[in-house]
Short mmCIF file of C-alpha atoms in Angstrom, two decimals:
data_model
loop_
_atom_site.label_atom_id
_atom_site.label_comp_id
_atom_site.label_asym_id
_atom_site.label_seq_id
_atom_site.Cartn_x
_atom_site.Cartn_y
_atom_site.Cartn_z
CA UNK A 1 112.16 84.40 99.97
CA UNK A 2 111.74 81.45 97.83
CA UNK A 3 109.25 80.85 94.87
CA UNK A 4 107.00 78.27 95.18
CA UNK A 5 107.65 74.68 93.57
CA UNK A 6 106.69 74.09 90.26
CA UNK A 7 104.74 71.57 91.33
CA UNK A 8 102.54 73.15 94.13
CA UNK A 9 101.96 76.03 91.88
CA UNK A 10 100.43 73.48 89.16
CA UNK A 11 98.29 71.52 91.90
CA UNK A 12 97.10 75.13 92.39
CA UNK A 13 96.31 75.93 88.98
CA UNK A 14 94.34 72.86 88.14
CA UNK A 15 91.42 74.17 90.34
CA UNK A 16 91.87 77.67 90.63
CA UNK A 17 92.25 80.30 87.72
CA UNK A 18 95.82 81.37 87.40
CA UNK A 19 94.37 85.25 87.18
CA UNK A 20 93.07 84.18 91.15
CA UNK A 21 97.02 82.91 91.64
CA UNK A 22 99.28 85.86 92.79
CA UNK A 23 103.04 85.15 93.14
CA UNK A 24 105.05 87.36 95.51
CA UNK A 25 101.73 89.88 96.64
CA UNK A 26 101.96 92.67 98.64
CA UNK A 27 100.26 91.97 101.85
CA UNK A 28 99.88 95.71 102.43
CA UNK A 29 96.87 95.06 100.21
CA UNK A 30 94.84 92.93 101.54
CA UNK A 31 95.06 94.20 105.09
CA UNK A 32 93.48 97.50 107.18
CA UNK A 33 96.72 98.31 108.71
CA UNK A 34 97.95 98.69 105.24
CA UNK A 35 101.53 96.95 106.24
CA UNK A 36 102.94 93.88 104.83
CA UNK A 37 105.55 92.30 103.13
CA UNK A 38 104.88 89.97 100.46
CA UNK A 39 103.45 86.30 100.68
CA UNK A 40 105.06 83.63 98.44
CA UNK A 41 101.60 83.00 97.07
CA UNK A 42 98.20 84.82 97.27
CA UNK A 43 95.33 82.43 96.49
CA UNK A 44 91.70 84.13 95.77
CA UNK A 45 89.48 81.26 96.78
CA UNK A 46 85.56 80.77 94.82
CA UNK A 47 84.38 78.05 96.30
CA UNK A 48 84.03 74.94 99.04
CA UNK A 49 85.32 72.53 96.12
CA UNK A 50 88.51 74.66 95.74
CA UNK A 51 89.31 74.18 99.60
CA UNK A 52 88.31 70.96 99.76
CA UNK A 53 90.95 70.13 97.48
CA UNK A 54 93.56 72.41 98.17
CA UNK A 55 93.71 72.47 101.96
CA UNK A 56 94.42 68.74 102.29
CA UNK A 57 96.77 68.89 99.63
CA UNK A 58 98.87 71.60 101.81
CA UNK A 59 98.33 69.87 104.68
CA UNK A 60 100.07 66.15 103.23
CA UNK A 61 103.14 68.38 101.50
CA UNK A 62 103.76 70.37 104.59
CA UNK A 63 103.53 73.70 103.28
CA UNK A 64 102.15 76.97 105.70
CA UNK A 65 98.96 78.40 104.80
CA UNK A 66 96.67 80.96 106.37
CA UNK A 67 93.11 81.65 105.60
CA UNK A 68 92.51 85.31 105.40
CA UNK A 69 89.60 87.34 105.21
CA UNK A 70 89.13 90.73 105.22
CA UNK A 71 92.73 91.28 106.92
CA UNK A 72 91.00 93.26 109.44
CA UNK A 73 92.37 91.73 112.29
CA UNK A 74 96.35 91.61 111.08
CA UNK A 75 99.32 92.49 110.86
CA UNK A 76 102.13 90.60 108.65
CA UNK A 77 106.01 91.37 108.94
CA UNK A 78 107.74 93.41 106.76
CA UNK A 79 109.32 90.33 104.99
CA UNK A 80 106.03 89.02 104.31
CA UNK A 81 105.00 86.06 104.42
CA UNK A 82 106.41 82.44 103.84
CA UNK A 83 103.60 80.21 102.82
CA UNK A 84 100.40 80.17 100.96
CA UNK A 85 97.47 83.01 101.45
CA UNK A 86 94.10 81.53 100.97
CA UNK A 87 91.42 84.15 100.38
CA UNK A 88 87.78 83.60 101.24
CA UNK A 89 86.49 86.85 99.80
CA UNK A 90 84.41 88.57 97.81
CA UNK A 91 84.83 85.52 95.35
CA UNK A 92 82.46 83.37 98.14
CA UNK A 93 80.04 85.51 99.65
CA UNK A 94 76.84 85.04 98.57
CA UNK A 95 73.79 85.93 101.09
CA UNK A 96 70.53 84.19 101.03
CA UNK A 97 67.54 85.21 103.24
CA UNK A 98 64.63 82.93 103.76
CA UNK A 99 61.97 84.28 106.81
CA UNK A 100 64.10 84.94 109.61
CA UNK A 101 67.41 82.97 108.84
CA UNK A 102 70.39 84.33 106.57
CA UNK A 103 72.47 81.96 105.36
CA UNK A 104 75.97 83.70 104.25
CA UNK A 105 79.18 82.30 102.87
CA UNK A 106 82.25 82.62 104.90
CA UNK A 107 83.53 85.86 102.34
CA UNK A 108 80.64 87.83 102.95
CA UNK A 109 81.89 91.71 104.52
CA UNK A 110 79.76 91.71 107.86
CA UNK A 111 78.92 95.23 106.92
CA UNK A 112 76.92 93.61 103.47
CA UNK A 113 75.23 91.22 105.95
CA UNK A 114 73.87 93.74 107.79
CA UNK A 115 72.21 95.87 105.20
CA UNK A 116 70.68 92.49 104.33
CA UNK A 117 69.45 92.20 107.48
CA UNK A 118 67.92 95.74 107.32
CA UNK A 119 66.84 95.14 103.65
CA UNK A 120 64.52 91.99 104.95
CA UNK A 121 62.99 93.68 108.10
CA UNK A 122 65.53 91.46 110.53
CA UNK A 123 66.90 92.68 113.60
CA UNK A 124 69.66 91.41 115.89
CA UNK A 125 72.69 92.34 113.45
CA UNK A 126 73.15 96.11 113.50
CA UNK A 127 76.04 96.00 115.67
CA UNK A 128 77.90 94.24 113.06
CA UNK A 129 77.06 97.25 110.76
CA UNK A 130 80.29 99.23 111.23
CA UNK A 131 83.33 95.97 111.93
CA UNK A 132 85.09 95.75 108.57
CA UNK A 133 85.67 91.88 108.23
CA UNK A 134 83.70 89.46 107.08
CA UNK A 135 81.16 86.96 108.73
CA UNK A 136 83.89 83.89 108.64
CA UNK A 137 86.55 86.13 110.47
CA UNK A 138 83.59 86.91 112.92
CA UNK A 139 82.38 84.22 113.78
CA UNK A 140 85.96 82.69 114.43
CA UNK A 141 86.66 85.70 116.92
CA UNK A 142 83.24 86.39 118.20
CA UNK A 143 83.18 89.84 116.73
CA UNK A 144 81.19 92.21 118.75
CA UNK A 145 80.52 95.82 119.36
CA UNK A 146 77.78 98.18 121.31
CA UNK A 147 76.53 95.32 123.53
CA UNK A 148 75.92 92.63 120.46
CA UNK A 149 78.13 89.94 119.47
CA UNK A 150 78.29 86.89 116.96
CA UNK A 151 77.02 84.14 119.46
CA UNK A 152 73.84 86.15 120.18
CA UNK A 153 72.86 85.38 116.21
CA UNK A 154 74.38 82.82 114.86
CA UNK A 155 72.30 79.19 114.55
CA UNK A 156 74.90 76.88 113.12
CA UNK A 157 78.36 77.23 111.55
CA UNK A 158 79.99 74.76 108.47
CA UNK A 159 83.30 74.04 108.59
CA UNK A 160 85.85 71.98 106.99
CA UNK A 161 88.23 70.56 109.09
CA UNK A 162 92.27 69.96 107.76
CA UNK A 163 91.39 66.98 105.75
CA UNK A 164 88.37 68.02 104.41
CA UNK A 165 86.08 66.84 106.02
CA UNK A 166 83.08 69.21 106.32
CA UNK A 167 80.89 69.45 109.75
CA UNK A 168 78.22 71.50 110.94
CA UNK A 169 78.71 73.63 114.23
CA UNK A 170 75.75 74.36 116.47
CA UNK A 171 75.86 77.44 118.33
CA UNK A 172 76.67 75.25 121.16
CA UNK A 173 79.29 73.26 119.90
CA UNK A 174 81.43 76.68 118.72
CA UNK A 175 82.43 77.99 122.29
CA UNK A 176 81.70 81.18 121.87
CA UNK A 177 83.71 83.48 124.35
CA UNK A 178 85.01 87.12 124.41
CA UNK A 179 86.77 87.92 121.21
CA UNK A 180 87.14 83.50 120.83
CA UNK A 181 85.73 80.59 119.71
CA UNK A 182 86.20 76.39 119.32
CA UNK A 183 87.86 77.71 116.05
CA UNK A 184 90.55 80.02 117.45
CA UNK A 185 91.53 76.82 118.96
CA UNK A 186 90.81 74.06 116.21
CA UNK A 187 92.72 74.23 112.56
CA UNK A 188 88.86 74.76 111.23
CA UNK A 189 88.18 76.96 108.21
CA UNK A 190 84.79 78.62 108.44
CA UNK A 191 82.59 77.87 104.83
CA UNK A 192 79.09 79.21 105.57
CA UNK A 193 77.25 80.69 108.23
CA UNK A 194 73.74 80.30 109.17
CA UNK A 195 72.27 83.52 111.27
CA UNK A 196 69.12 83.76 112.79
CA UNK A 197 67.75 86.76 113.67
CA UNK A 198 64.46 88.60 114.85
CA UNK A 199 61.39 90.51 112.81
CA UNK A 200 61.72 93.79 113.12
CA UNK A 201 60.69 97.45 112.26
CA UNK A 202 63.18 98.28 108.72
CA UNK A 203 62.73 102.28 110.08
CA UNK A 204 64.17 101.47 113.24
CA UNK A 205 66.85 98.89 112.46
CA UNK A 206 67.98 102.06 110.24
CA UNK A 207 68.09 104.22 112.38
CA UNK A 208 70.01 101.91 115.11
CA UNK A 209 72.62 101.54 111.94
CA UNK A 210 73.17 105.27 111.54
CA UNK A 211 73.30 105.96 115.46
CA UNK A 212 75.99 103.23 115.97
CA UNK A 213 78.07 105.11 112.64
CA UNK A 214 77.70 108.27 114.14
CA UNK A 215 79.13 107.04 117.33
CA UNK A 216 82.12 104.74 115.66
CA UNK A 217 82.98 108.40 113.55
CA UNK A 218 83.20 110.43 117.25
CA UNK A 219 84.86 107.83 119.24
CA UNK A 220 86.92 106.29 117.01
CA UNK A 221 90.23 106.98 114.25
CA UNK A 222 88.23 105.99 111.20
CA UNK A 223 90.28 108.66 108.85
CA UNK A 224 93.70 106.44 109.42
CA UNK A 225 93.95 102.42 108.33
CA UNK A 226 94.21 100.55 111.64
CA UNK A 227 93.16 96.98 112.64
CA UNK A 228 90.31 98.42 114.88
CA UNK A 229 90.42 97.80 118.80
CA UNK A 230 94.31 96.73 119.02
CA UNK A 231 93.82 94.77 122.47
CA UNK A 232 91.42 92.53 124.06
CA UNK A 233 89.35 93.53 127.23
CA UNK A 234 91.14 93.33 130.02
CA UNK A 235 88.87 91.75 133.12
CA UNK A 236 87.85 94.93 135.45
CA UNK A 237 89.54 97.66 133.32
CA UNK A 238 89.03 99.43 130.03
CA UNK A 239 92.64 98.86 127.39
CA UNK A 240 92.16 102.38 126.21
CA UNK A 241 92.10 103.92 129.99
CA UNK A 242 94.62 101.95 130.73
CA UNK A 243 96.75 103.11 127.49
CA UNK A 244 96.06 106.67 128.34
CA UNK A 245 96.20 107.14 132.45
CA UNK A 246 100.04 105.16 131.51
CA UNK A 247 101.05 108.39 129.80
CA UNK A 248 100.58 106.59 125.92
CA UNK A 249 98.16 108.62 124.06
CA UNK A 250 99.35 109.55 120.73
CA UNK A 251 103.17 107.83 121.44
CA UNK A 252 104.68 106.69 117.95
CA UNK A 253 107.26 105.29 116.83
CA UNK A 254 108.01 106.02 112.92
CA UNK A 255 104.64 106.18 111.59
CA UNK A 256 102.75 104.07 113.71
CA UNK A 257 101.01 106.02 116.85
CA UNK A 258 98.37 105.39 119.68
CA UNK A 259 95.60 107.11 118.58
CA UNK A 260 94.86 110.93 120.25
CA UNK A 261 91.25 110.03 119.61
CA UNK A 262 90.56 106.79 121.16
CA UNK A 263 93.82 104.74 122.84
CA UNK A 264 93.22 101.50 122.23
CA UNK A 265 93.46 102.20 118.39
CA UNK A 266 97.51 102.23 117.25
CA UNK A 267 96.90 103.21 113.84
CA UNK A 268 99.13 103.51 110.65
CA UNK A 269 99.96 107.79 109.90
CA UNK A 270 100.56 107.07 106.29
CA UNK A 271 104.03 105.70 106.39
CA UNK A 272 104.26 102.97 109.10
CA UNK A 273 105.81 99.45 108.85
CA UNK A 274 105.04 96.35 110.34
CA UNK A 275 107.61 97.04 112.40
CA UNK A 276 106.88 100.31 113.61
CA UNK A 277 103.25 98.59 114.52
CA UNK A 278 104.56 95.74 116.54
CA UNK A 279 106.77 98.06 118.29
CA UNK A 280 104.16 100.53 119.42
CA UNK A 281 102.16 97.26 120.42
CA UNK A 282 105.33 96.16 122.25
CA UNK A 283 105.79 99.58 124.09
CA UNK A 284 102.12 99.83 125.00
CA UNK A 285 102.20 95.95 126.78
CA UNK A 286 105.10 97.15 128.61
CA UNK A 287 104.33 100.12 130.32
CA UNK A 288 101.13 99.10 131.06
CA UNK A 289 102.38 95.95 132.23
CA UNK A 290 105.06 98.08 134.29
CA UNK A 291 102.34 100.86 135.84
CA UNK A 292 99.18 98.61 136.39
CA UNK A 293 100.58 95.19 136.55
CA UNK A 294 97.71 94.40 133.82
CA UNK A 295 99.15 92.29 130.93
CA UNK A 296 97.04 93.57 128.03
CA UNK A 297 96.57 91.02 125.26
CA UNK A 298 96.46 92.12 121.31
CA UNK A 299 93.29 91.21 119.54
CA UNK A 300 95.64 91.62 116.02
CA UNK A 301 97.07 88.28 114.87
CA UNK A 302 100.79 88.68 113.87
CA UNK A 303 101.49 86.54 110.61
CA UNK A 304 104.99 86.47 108.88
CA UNK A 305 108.36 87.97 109.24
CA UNK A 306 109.36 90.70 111.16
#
């Protein structure tokens, strides 16, 4: 893989710290699956200003970039990754609550959301308690879980668009949809989101947090790294039936395997690769595909060389 110019790397550098520039990083670090190869260039993004430079500047010079999260919902190739990383982390993720409305930047874990919620009295976000990205990354994918979802709390959404250009996103204007929204769609990067939720008792919100743990710790592989729920919904049937009544549960190839516990989790032993994930994912499409005639679609984005 090739080093970035000298020149890109100094555009870089004249907004953002060159302790927040990483040449060459490991992408098994910065994702759940705990895979990767390395990316050219890791950038830890701290603020709107920072984008709003950098992203256009990317855009005119025709070099890749991908705006990562929490890497919760990835997997990158073994020979990493060819372009620029930009983080929106726990460098931009402040959380303001004022009466019933949170306003959170795009960085924010979901999880630390949520115990702000609970912290205030505000109800409407426990489900989010237990996914491990953050708010941007949900919102862009609709995150959901035990009957609650993004679209059901979120008021308005700011974005910057490619050149940007920063716009404000109602609720209606995002098109929310399973596991999708206008931004799956449209090269928007998510800056701050506005939530707004309901009063509630801070007993009871509690104790809806800890049920929905104790569930996620029965039902699901929590003790290995995994990207969560590997496949999207399919309409009529359950993934992880499906995986299981096709003969699947606990297959593995090298040290990636369909989880024993719940099988529509393929999670990483220990020693997988990316390969040995995209394989599994691979095998699992097929002979579904091949025994049900249902095409299951991953919810994991696949970024990078294979």
């Amino acid at each position: 893989m090739e080093k970035i110019s000298s020149s890109i790397y100094e555009f870089l550098s004249a907004y953002v710290p060159e302790e927040d520039i990483l040449l060459e990083e490991p992408m098994c670090r910065h994702t759940t699956f705990r895979v990767g190869g390395a990316a050219q260039c890791f950038v830890r993004i701290g603020s709107m200003e920072q984008l709003k430079k950098i992203v256009p500047y990317l855009q005119q010079v025709e070099v890749p970039f991908f705006i990562l999260g929490n890497g919760s919902n990835l997997l990158v190739g073994d020979k990493g990754y060819s372009g620029i990383i930009l983080q929106i982390g726990d460098k931009m993720n402040e959380i303001a609550v004022e009466d019933n409305r949170i306003r959170v930047q795009a960085g924010a874990l979901l999880s630390q959301v949520a115990r702000a919620a609970k912290e205030h009295g505000l109800t409407g976000l426990e489900f989010a308690s237990g996914i491990p990205g953050t708010i941007g990354g949900g919102v862009v994918m609709n995150a959901g879980a035990y009957g609650g979802e993004m679209k059901q709390v979120v008021e308005r959404v700011t974005v910057m668009d490619r050149q940007g250009e920063v716009l404000e996103l109602l609720t209606e204007d995002m098109e929310f949809g399973y596991r999708t929204s206008v931004i799956k769609n449209r090269p928007f990067v998510v800056l701050e989101v506005c939530l707004k939720l309901c009063e509630g008792d801070r007993e009871e919100i509690s104790a809806k947090m800890e049920e929905l743990t104790l569930r996620r710790r029965e039902k699901q592989p929590l003790e290995f790294a995994s990207a969560g729920s590997t496949f999207k919904r399919p309409e009529g049937y359950f993934a992880g039936k499906l995986i299981m009544d096709a003969g699947l549960r606990g297959y593995s190839i090298g040290g990636a395997r369909v989880s024993e516990k719940h099988c529509g989790f393929v999670v990483n032993t220990g020693r997988a690769t990316a390969a040995d994930v995209a394989e599994v994912i691979q095998e699992v499409r097929d002979r579904v595909k091949d025994r049900f005639g249902v095409t299951l679609e991953p919810e994991v984005i696949f970024l990078g060389d294979f």
